[in-house]
Amino acid sequence: MVQSRVVMLIDFDYFFAQCEELRNPVIKNKPVVVGVYSGRTEDSGAVSTSNYIARKYGVKSGIPLFLAKRSLEGTDAVFLPVDHKYYTQISDNIMQILSVYASSLEQVSVDEAYLDVTVQVSGSFENACLYAQKIKQDIKTQVGLSLTIGVGPNKLVAKIACDSQKPDGLTIVKPEEAANFFAILPVNRLLGVGKKTFARMEQMGIKTIGDLAKFDIQRLVSMFGKVLGLYFHNAANAIDNEPVVFTGEAESISKINTLKQDTRDLESILQKTSELIDIIHNEVMEKGYSFKTISIYVVTVDLLSKSRSVTLEQPVKAKEIIKRHVCLLFEKYLSESSLDIRRVGVRVSGFSKEQLQQKQLSSFFG
DNA sequence: GTATGCTTTCGGC
DNA sequence: TTACGGCCGAAAGCATAC
């Protein structure tokens, strides 16, 4: 008999706010709101994360800071600006500790990682329960943070298990339970089922993952194509063979800022993007990347976003090339739109890294 | 038709 | 009544290639 894998998804609870509680435990029993301040006016900006006390007042990720402030009026709420460096340090520390617990670790974001622990728990989900508790305890003791863990036979199930109980949760879904666990969930909980596909599936009478699991596979293939159709069929039946693999470098590097004032003056836009490009270019050079694609990102006064990009024939690395293409892209964009611009951003992607490969080879031999 | 790759938009954190 | 960040990868939509 083929033994099931045992895969965990570990999610750090309300991460940024919990980091702030760690730094200053006095705030722990107060509403804590971590926000990005745009610098325009005193309260201009948005909530990045809040602790669960603040969430009781409806203060959650993405809402405007002044709204959060209003909702928390009369409480002893603490508002703090994001400190990415500090959170990344803590995250790196936790990832380092977690990596020892697994055969492979795949970091998904600053506060999430998949672990393949099949070997460590001898393929037993009973062992996995104890093992997960041990991991939680270890991070609590060594770092002082709480985590939520989902365990399943693959990444797909682990993820949905993890989402089902937070914070400080532990949910285990055994292989034989996965189908029932999935059946009642709305189909858009599956990766790959966005707004459009969700609407299409609804038309076909598919609302839950259970509906999708029972749906005729041939018809799925004829509707969505071979690759997607088979993927949907498998996913709905909780089948997922994606391995837990070490995550490589980021695929894009971007920087975005809010302008001091709304404008469509090319000079002032280029002045701001020039600052952003300096930072991006530094980072790209540090990593020894070349890049092929350069994009600009615009948020207009009505808060809608647009982007434009160009892909070059050859990978390049010069800062001047970014600046030149950013200028061209903005000239083009401005000729197409008449709205004032509130925020601007720059992104580079399509990396290649001959240098890095050389480095790896030489360090392998050296 | 299916695969592939590019551009733009969407949505989670 | 309006109000509102910064980043990333995935989704969606299209063009082109086989």
Short mmCIF file of C-alpha atoms (C1' of nucleotides) in Angstrom, two decimals:
data_model
loop_
_atom_site.label_atom_id
_atom_site.label_comp_id
_atom_site.label_asym_id
_atom_site.label_seq_id
_atom_site.Cartn_x
_atom_site.Cartn_y
_atom_site.Cartn_z
CA MET A 1 0.00 0.00 0.00
CA VAL A 2 1.17 3.50 -0.84
CA GLN A 3 1.62 5.51 2.27
CA SER A 4 0.24 9.02 2.42
CA ARG A 5 2.47 12.04 2.82
CA VAL A 6 2.03 14.16 5.92
CA VAL A 7 2.11 17.85 5.02
CA MET A 8 1.73 20.84 7.33
CA LEU A 9 0.87 24.44 6.66
CA ILE A 10 2.11 26.69 9.43
CA ASP A 11 0.70 30.20 9.64
CA PHE A 12 1.93 32.77 12.17
CA ASP A 13 -1.06 34.39 13.89
CA TYR A 14 -1.81 38.10 13.16
CA PHE A 15 1.88 38.29 12.44
CA PHE A 16 2.89 41.97 12.33
CA ALA A 17 0.74 42.86 15.34
CA GLN A 18 2.00 39.84 17.27
CA CYS A 19 5.57 40.90 16.57
CA GLU A 20 4.77 44.30 18.04
CA GLU A 21 3.27 42.65 21.12
CA LEU A 22 6.48 40.69 21.47
CA ARG A 23 8.56 43.85 21.38
CA ASN A 24 6.33 45.61 23.88
CA PRO A 25 4.19 43.15 25.89
CA VAL A 26 2.39 45.98 27.68
CA ILE A 27 0.16 46.44 24.61
CA LYS A 28 -0.93 42.80 24.58
CA ASN A 29 -4.34 43.32 26.13
CA LYS A 30 -5.13 46.40 24.07
CA PRO A 31 -6.30 46.71 20.49
CA VAL A 32 -3.13 46.78 18.34
CA VAL A 33 -3.19 48.17 14.81
CA VAL A 34 -0.17 48.03 12.52
CA GLY A 35 -0.55 50.42 9.60
CA VAL A 36 1.17 51.81 6.54
CA TYR A 37 1.29 55.61 6.78
CA SER A 38 1.47 57.24 3.37
CA GLY A 39 2.72 60.55 4.79
CA ARG A 40 0.11 62.66 3.03
CA THR A 41 -1.85 63.68 6.08
CA GLU A 42 -1.45 62.52 9.64
CA ASP A 43 -3.88 59.63 9.35
CA SER A 44 -3.56 58.87 5.68
CA GLY A 45 -2.83 55.20 5.11
CA ALA A 46 -4.24 51.72 5.59
CA VAL A 47 -4.31 48.95 8.16
CA SER A 48 -1.83 46.20 7.49
CA THR A 49 -2.68 43.86 10.37
CA SER A 50 -4.46 44.10 13.70
CA ASN A 51 -4.63 41.84 16.72
CA TYR A 52 -7.83 39.97 17.57
CA ILE A 53 -8.93 42.54 20.13
CA ALA A 54 -8.93 45.22 17.43
CA ARG A 55 -10.70 42.87 15.02
CA LYS A 56 -13.64 42.71 17.43
CA TYR A 57 -14.17 46.38 16.59
CA GLY A 58 -14.18 45.60 12.88
CA VAL A 59 -10.62 46.80 12.39
CA LYS A 60 -9.02 44.52 9.81
CA SER A 61 -6.46 44.49 7.01
CA GLY A 62 -6.94 47.01 4.25
CA ILE A 63 -9.32 49.51 5.84
CA PRO A 64 -8.30 53.19 5.96
CA LEU A 65 -6.43 54.14 9.13
CA PHE A 66 -8.70 57.04 10.03
CA LEU A 67 -11.66 54.63 9.92
CA ALA A 68 -9.82 52.26 12.23
CA LYS A 69 -9.12 55.18 14.52
CA ARG A 70 -12.77 56.12 14.56
CA SER A 71 -13.89 52.55 15.29
CA LEU A 72 -11.49 52.37 18.21
CA GLU A 73 -12.30 55.76 19.65
CA GLY A 74 -12.56 55.65 23.44
CA THR A 75 -10.41 52.51 23.73
CA ASP A 76 -6.74 52.36 24.68
CA ALA A 77 -5.84 51.21 21.15
CA VAL A 78 -2.22 51.32 20.02
CA PHE A 79 -1.38 52.40 16.46
CA LEU A 80 2.05 51.52 15.09
CA PRO A 81 3.78 51.93 11.72
CA VAL A 82 4.97 48.77 9.92
CA ASP A 83 8.54 47.73 10.59
CA HIS A 84 9.25 45.14 7.92
CA LYS A 85 12.88 44.68 8.90
CA TYR A 86 11.91 43.59 12.40
CA TYR A 87 9.17 41.24 11.20
CA THR A 88 11.52 39.68 8.64
CA GLN A 89 14.12 39.02 11.32
CA ILE A 90 11.56 37.21 13.45
CA SER A 91 10.23 35.36 10.42
CA ASP A 92 13.71 34.21 9.39
CA ASN A 93 14.34 33.03 12.93
CA ILE A 94 11.12 30.99 13.01
CA MET A 95 11.72 29.53 9.53
CA GLN A 96 15.18 28.49 10.65
CA ILE A 97 13.74 26.64 13.64
CA LEU A 98 10.94 25.07 11.59
CA SER A 99 13.32 23.78 8.93
CA VAL A 100 14.84 21.41 11.46
CA TYR A 101 11.43 19.77 11.93
CA ALA A 102 10.94 18.82 8.28
CA SER A 103 12.47 17.06 5.30
CA SER A 104 11.60 20.08 3.23
CA LEU A 105 10.23 23.54 3.96
CA GLU A 106 8.52 25.79 1.44
CA GLN A 107 8.14 29.38 2.57
CA VAL A 108 5.02 30.89 0.99
CA SER A 109 5.18 34.34 2.52
CA VAL A 110 6.69 36.14 5.49
CA ASP A 111 4.29 34.34 7.83
CA GLU A 112 3.48 31.02 6.13
CA ALA A 113 5.35 27.82 5.30
CA TYR A 114 4.62 24.27 4.18
CA LEU A 115 6.53 21.44 5.84
CA ASP A 116 6.80 17.86 4.66
CA VAL A 117 7.04 15.84 7.89
CA THR A 118 6.16 12.39 6.52
CA VAL A 119 9.43 10.85 7.61
CA GLN A 120 9.51 12.63 10.96
CA VAL A 121 6.10 11.26 11.99
CA SER A 122 6.53 7.89 10.26
CA GLY A 123 3.51 8.66 8.08
CA SER A 124 1.18 8.62 11.08
CA PHE A 125 -1.42 11.36 11.55
CA GLU A 126 -1.65 10.47 15.25
CA ASN A 127 2.04 11.21 15.57
CA ALA A 128 1.52 14.35 13.51
CA CYS A 129 -0.80 15.73 16.14
CA LEU A 130 1.79 15.41 18.89
CA TYR A 131 4.46 16.65 16.52
CA ALA A 132 2.50 19.77 15.65
CA GLN A 133 1.89 20.50 19.32
CA LYS A 134 5.60 20.15 19.93
CA ILE A 135 6.37 22.63 17.14
CA LYS A 136 3.86 25.11 18.53
CA GLN A 137 5.35 24.77 22.00
CA ASP A 138 8.88 25.14 20.72
CA ILE A 139 8.14 28.38 18.85
CA LYS A 140 6.20 29.66 21.84
CA THR A 141 9.18 29.02 24.10
CA GLN A 142 12.00 30.04 21.79
CA VAL A 143 10.38 32.98 20.00
CA GLY A 144 7.26 33.79 22.00
CA LEU A 145 4.76 33.70 19.15
CA SER A 146 1.64 31.60 18.58
CA LEU A 147 1.01 29.69 15.36
CA THR A 148 -1.80 27.95 13.57
CA ILE A 149 -1.12 24.58 11.99
CA GLY A 150 -3.10 22.63 9.42
CA VAL A 151 -2.14 19.03 8.68
CA GLY A 152 -3.21 16.95 5.71
CA PRO A 153 -2.04 14.40 3.14
CA ASN A 154 -0.97 17.23 0.78
CA LYS A 155 -0.56 21.00 0.56
CA LEU A 156 -4.10 21.59 -0.65
CA VAL A 157 -5.69 19.86 2.34
CA ALA A 158 -3.18 21.31 4.81
CA LYS A 159 -4.01 24.82 3.64
CA ILE A 160 -7.74 24.43 3.99
CA ALA A 161 -7.32 22.68 7.33
CA CYS A 162 -5.19 25.58 8.56
CA ASP A 163 -7.79 28.16 7.52
CA SER A 164 -10.53 26.39 9.43
CA GLN A 165 -9.45 27.38 12.94
CA LYS A 166 -7.43 30.44 13.95
CA PRO A 167 -5.62 31.74 15.95
CA ASP A 168 -3.44 29.28 17.89
CA GLY A 169 -5.23 26.47 16.04
CA LEU A 170 -4.36 22.92 15.15
CA THR A 171 -6.52 21.10 12.62
CA ILE A 172 -5.72 17.65 11.35
CA VAL A 173 -7.44 16.17 8.34
CA LYS A 174 -6.61 12.54 7.70
CA PRO A 175 -6.60 11.24 4.11
CA GLU A 176 -9.87 9.36 4.63
CA GLU A 177 -11.54 12.49 6.06
CA ALA A 178 -10.43 14.86 3.31
CA ALA A 179 -13.35 14.26 0.92
CA ASN A 180 -16.00 15.00 3.55
CA PHE A 181 -14.02 17.94 4.86
CA PHE A 182 -13.90 19.46 1.37
CA ALA A 183 -17.41 18.60 0.21
CA ILE A 184 -19.33 21.41 1.92
CA LEU A 185 -16.89 24.22 1.13
CA PRO A 186 -17.67 26.72 -1.64
CA VAL A 187 -15.81 25.85 -4.81
CA ASN A 188 -13.95 29.17 -4.92
CA ARG A 189 -11.89 28.09 -1.95
CA LEU A 190 -9.84 26.12 -4.47
CA LEU A 191 -6.82 27.73 -6.02
CA GLY A 192 -7.64 28.44 -9.66
CA VAL A 193 -11.30 29.19 -9.10
CA GLY A 194 -11.48 32.97 -9.30
CA LYS A 195 -14.46 35.20 -9.96
CA LYS A 196 -14.92 34.24 -13.62
CA THR A 197 -14.49 30.51 -13.16
CA PHE A 198 -16.72 30.63 -10.09
CA ALA A 199 -19.50 32.20 -12.17
CA ARG A 200 -19.05 29.64 -14.93
CA MET A 201 -19.19 26.77 -12.47
CA GLU A 202 -22.28 28.21 -10.83
CA GLN A 203 -23.95 28.15 -14.26
CA MET A 204 -23.05 24.48 -14.47
CA GLY A 205 -24.70 23.84 -11.10
CA ILE A 206 -21.41 23.56 -9.22
CA LYS A 207 -21.45 25.47 -5.97
CA THR A 208 -19.49 23.40 -3.50
CA ILE A 209 -16.29 21.44 -3.82
CA GLY A 210 -18.48 18.39 -3.34
CA ASP A 211 -20.50 19.31 -6.44
CA LEU A 212 -17.28 19.64 -8.40
CA ALA A 213 -15.93 16.32 -7.13
CA LYS A 214 -19.02 14.51 -8.43
CA PHE A 215 -19.11 16.37 -11.75
CA ASP A 216 -18.40 14.31 -14.87
CA ILE A 217 -14.71 14.54 -15.62
CA GLN A 218 -15.17 14.48 -19.41
CA ARG A 219 -17.50 17.45 -19.23
CA LEU A 220 -15.01 19.32 -17.03
CA VAL A 221 -12.29 18.71 -19.61
CA SER A 222 -14.53 19.86 -22.44
CA MET A 223 -15.42 23.02 -20.51
CA PHE A 224 -12.02 24.03 -19.16
CA GLY A 225 -9.47 22.19 -21.30
CA LYS A 226 -7.43 19.14 -20.45
CA VAL A 227 -4.99 20.64 -17.96
CA LEU A 228 -7.43 22.80 -16.04
CA GLY A 229 -10.27 20.26 -16.18
CA LEU A 230 -8.14 17.48 -14.73
CA TYR A 231 -6.72 19.83 -12.13
CA PHE A 232 -10.23 20.82 -10.98
CA HIS A 233 -11.31 17.20 -10.79
CA ASN A 234 -8.29 16.22 -8.71
CA ALA A 235 -8.38 19.26 -6.45
CA ALA A 236 -12.07 18.74 -5.66
CA ASN A 237 -11.27 15.17 -4.70
CA ALA A 238 -8.50 16.45 -2.41
CA ILE A 239 -5.85 15.00 -4.69
CA ASP A 240 -2.73 17.11 -4.93
CA ASN A 241 0.72 15.81 -5.74
CA GLU A 242 2.57 19.11 -5.60
CA PRO A 243 5.72 18.49 -3.60
CA VAL A 244 6.88 20.69 -0.76
CA VAL A 245 9.87 22.36 -2.38
CA PHE A 246 12.34 24.92 -1.18
CA THR A 247 11.22 28.30 -2.46
CA GLY A 248 13.63 30.11 -4.72
CA GLU A 249 14.08 33.82 -4.99
CA ALA A 250 11.23 36.21 -5.65
CA GLU A 251 10.06 36.43 -9.25
CA SER A 252 9.62 40.17 -9.20
CA ILE A 253 10.80 43.16 -7.22
CA SER A 254 8.59 46.21 -6.99
CA LYS A 255 8.32 49.49 -5.16
CA ILE A 256 5.31 51.73 -4.89
CA ASN A 257 4.74 55.07 -3.15
CA THR A 258 2.01 57.60 -2.62
CA LEU A 259 2.78 60.99 -4.17
CA LYS A 260 2.78 64.09 -1.98
CA GLN A 261 -0.02 65.40 -4.14
CA ASP A 262 -2.11 64.21 -7.05
CA THR A 263 -0.57 65.10 -10.37
CA ARG A 264 -0.13 64.16 -14.00
CA ASP A 265 3.03 66.14 -14.43
CA LEU A 266 5.67 63.85 -15.97
CA GLU A 267 8.55 65.62 -14.22
CA SER A 268 7.22 65.10 -10.70
CA ILE A 269 6.24 61.52 -11.50
CA LEU A 270 9.71 60.71 -12.82
CA GLN A 271 11.29 62.32 -9.78
CA LYS A 272 9.40 59.94 -7.52
CA THR A 273 9.92 56.85 -9.68
CA SER A 274 13.60 57.70 -9.85
CA GLU A 275 13.81 57.22 -6.06
CA LEU A 276 11.96 53.93 -6.35
CA ILE A 277 14.21 52.76 -9.19
CA ASP A 278 17.34 53.51 -7.14
CA ILE A 279 16.10 51.21 -4.37
CA ILE A 280 14.95 48.48 -6.75
CA HIS A 281 18.17 48.63 -8.73
CA ASN A 282 20.28 48.29 -5.59
CA GLU A 283 18.39 45.19 -4.57
CA VAL A 284 18.58 43.68 -8.05
CA MET A 285 22.34 44.28 -8.23
CA GLU A 286 22.86 42.79 -4.77
CA LYS A 287 21.19 39.62 -5.94
CA GLY A 288 23.14 39.58 -9.19
CA TYR A 289 20.05 39.52 -11.38
CA SER A 290 19.45 40.61 -14.91
CA PHE A 291 15.84 41.36 -15.82
CA LYS A 292 13.73 41.39 -18.95
CA THR A 293 10.46 43.02 -17.97
CA ILE A 294 9.90 46.54 -16.66
CA SER A 295 6.45 47.66 -15.46
CA ILE A 296 4.90 50.82 -14.14
CA TYR A 297 1.97 50.86 -11.77
CA VAL A 298 -0.46 53.73 -11.32
CA VAL A 299 -3.24 54.42 -8.84
CA THR A 300 -5.46 57.28 -9.98
CA VAL A 301 -7.42 59.65 -7.72
CA ASP A 302 -10.46 57.38 -7.97
CA LEU A 303 -8.27 54.67 -6.37
CA LEU A 304 -8.36 52.42 -9.41
CA SER A 305 -5.08 50.88 -10.47
CA LYS A 306 -3.53 50.40 -13.88
CA SER A 307 -0.27 48.96 -15.07
CA ARG A 308 1.84 49.01 -18.21
CA SER A 309 4.84 46.91 -19.00
CA VAL A 310 7.49 46.22 -21.58
CA THR A 311 9.48 43.05 -22.14
CA LEU A 312 12.90 43.42 -23.72
CA GLU A 313 14.57 41.05 -26.17
CA GLN A 314 17.57 40.50 -23.91
CA PRO A 315 18.02 40.50 -20.14
CA VAL A 316 19.57 43.78 -19.00
CA LYS A 317 20.86 45.21 -15.73
CA ALA A 318 21.49 48.93 -16.16
CA LYS A 319 19.60 51.44 -14.03
CA GLU A 320 19.46 53.86 -16.95
CA ILE A 321 17.51 51.30 -18.97
CA ILE A 322 14.87 51.07 -16.27
CA LYS A 323 14.61 54.86 -16.08
CA ARG A 324 14.33 55.19 -19.83
CA HIS A 325 11.57 52.62 -20.16
CA VAL A 326 9.71 53.91 -17.11
CA CYS A 327 9.73 57.32 -18.75
CA LEU A 328 8.44 55.90 -22.04
CA LEU A 329 5.74 53.87 -20.27
CA PHE A 330 4.52 56.93 -18.35
CA GLU A 331 4.50 59.08 -21.48
CA LYS A 332 2.39 56.45 -23.15
CA TYR A 333 0.12 56.03 -20.12
CA LEU A 334 -0.44 59.78 -19.70
CA SER A 335 -1.45 60.07 -23.34
CA GLU A 336 -4.12 57.42 -22.76
CA SER A 337 -5.59 58.66 -19.49
CA SER A 338 -6.68 62.04 -18.23
CA LEU A 339 -7.08 61.37 -14.50
CA ASP A 340 -4.73 62.71 -11.83
CA ILE A 341 -2.37 60.16 -10.33
CA ARG A 342 -2.20 59.41 -6.62
CA ARG A 343 0.37 56.60 -6.34
CA VAL A 344 3.11 55.36 -8.65
CA GLY A 345 5.15 52.18 -8.70
CA VAL A 346 7.87 50.37 -10.62
CA ARG A 347 8.37 46.63 -10.97
CA VAL A 348 11.07 44.53 -12.60
CA SER A 349 10.72 40.82 -13.32
CA GLY A 350 11.79 38.07 -15.69
CA PHE A 351 15.03 37.54 -13.83
CA SER A 352 18.00 35.55 -14.97
CA LYS A 353 21.00 34.95 -12.81
CA GLU A 354 24.02 33.46 -14.57
CA GLN A 355 26.17 34.96 -11.87
CA LEU A 356 24.34 33.16 -9.12
CA GLN A 357 24.73 29.82 -10.83
CA GLN A 358 28.46 30.44 -11.17
CA LYS A 359 28.61 31.34 -7.52
CA GLN A 360 26.78 28.17 -6.52
CA LEU A 361 29.09 26.06 -8.64
CA SER A 362 32.22 27.65 -7.28
CA SER A 363 31.01 27.40 -3.70
CA PHE A 364 30.19 23.77 -4.37
CA PHE A 365 33.80 23.12 -5.31
CA GLY A 366 35.37 25.65 -3.05
"C1'" DG B 1 -7.73 22.58 -30.26
"C1'" DT B 2 -3.99 22.85 -27.06
"C1'" DA B 3 0.16 24.85 -25.40
"C1'" DT B 4 2.91 28.76 -24.40
"C1'" DG B 5 4.08 33.25 -23.26
"C1'" DC B 6 3.02 37.98 -22.62
"C1'" DT B 7 0.25 41.95 -20.51
"C1'" DT B 8 -2.95 43.61 -17.26
"C1'" DT B 9 -5.86 43.03 -13.37
"C1'" DC B 10 -7.15 40.78 -9.11
"C1'" DG B 11 -6.86 39.58 -4.52
"C1'" DG B 12 -4.39 37.85 -0.14
"C1'" DC B 13 -1.57 39.20 3.38
"C1'" DT C 1 -20.49 61.62 2.08
"C1'" DT C 2 -15.79 60.82 1.31
"C1'" DA C 3 -12.23 58.49 3.12
"C1'" DC C 4 -7.43 54.30 1.38
"C1'" DG C 5 -0.64 50.89 1.50
"C1'" DG C 6 2.67 48.24 -0.45
"C1'" DC C 7 3.94 44.19 -2.03
"C1'" DC C 8 3.57 39.72 -4.16
"C1'" DG C 9 1.94 35.69 -7.01
"C1'" DA C 10 -2.24 34.09 -9.29
"C1'" DA C 11 -5.96 34.77 -12.51
"C1'" DA C 12 -7.68 36.36 -16.72
"C1'" DG C 13 -7.45 37.52 -21.29
"C1'" DC C 14 -5.29 37.73 -25.39
"C1'" DA C 15 -1.87 36.60 -29.32
"C1'" DT C 16 0.85 33.41 -31.43
"C1'" DA C 17 2.74 28.84 -32.37
"C1'" DC C 18 2.36 24.04 -33.24
#
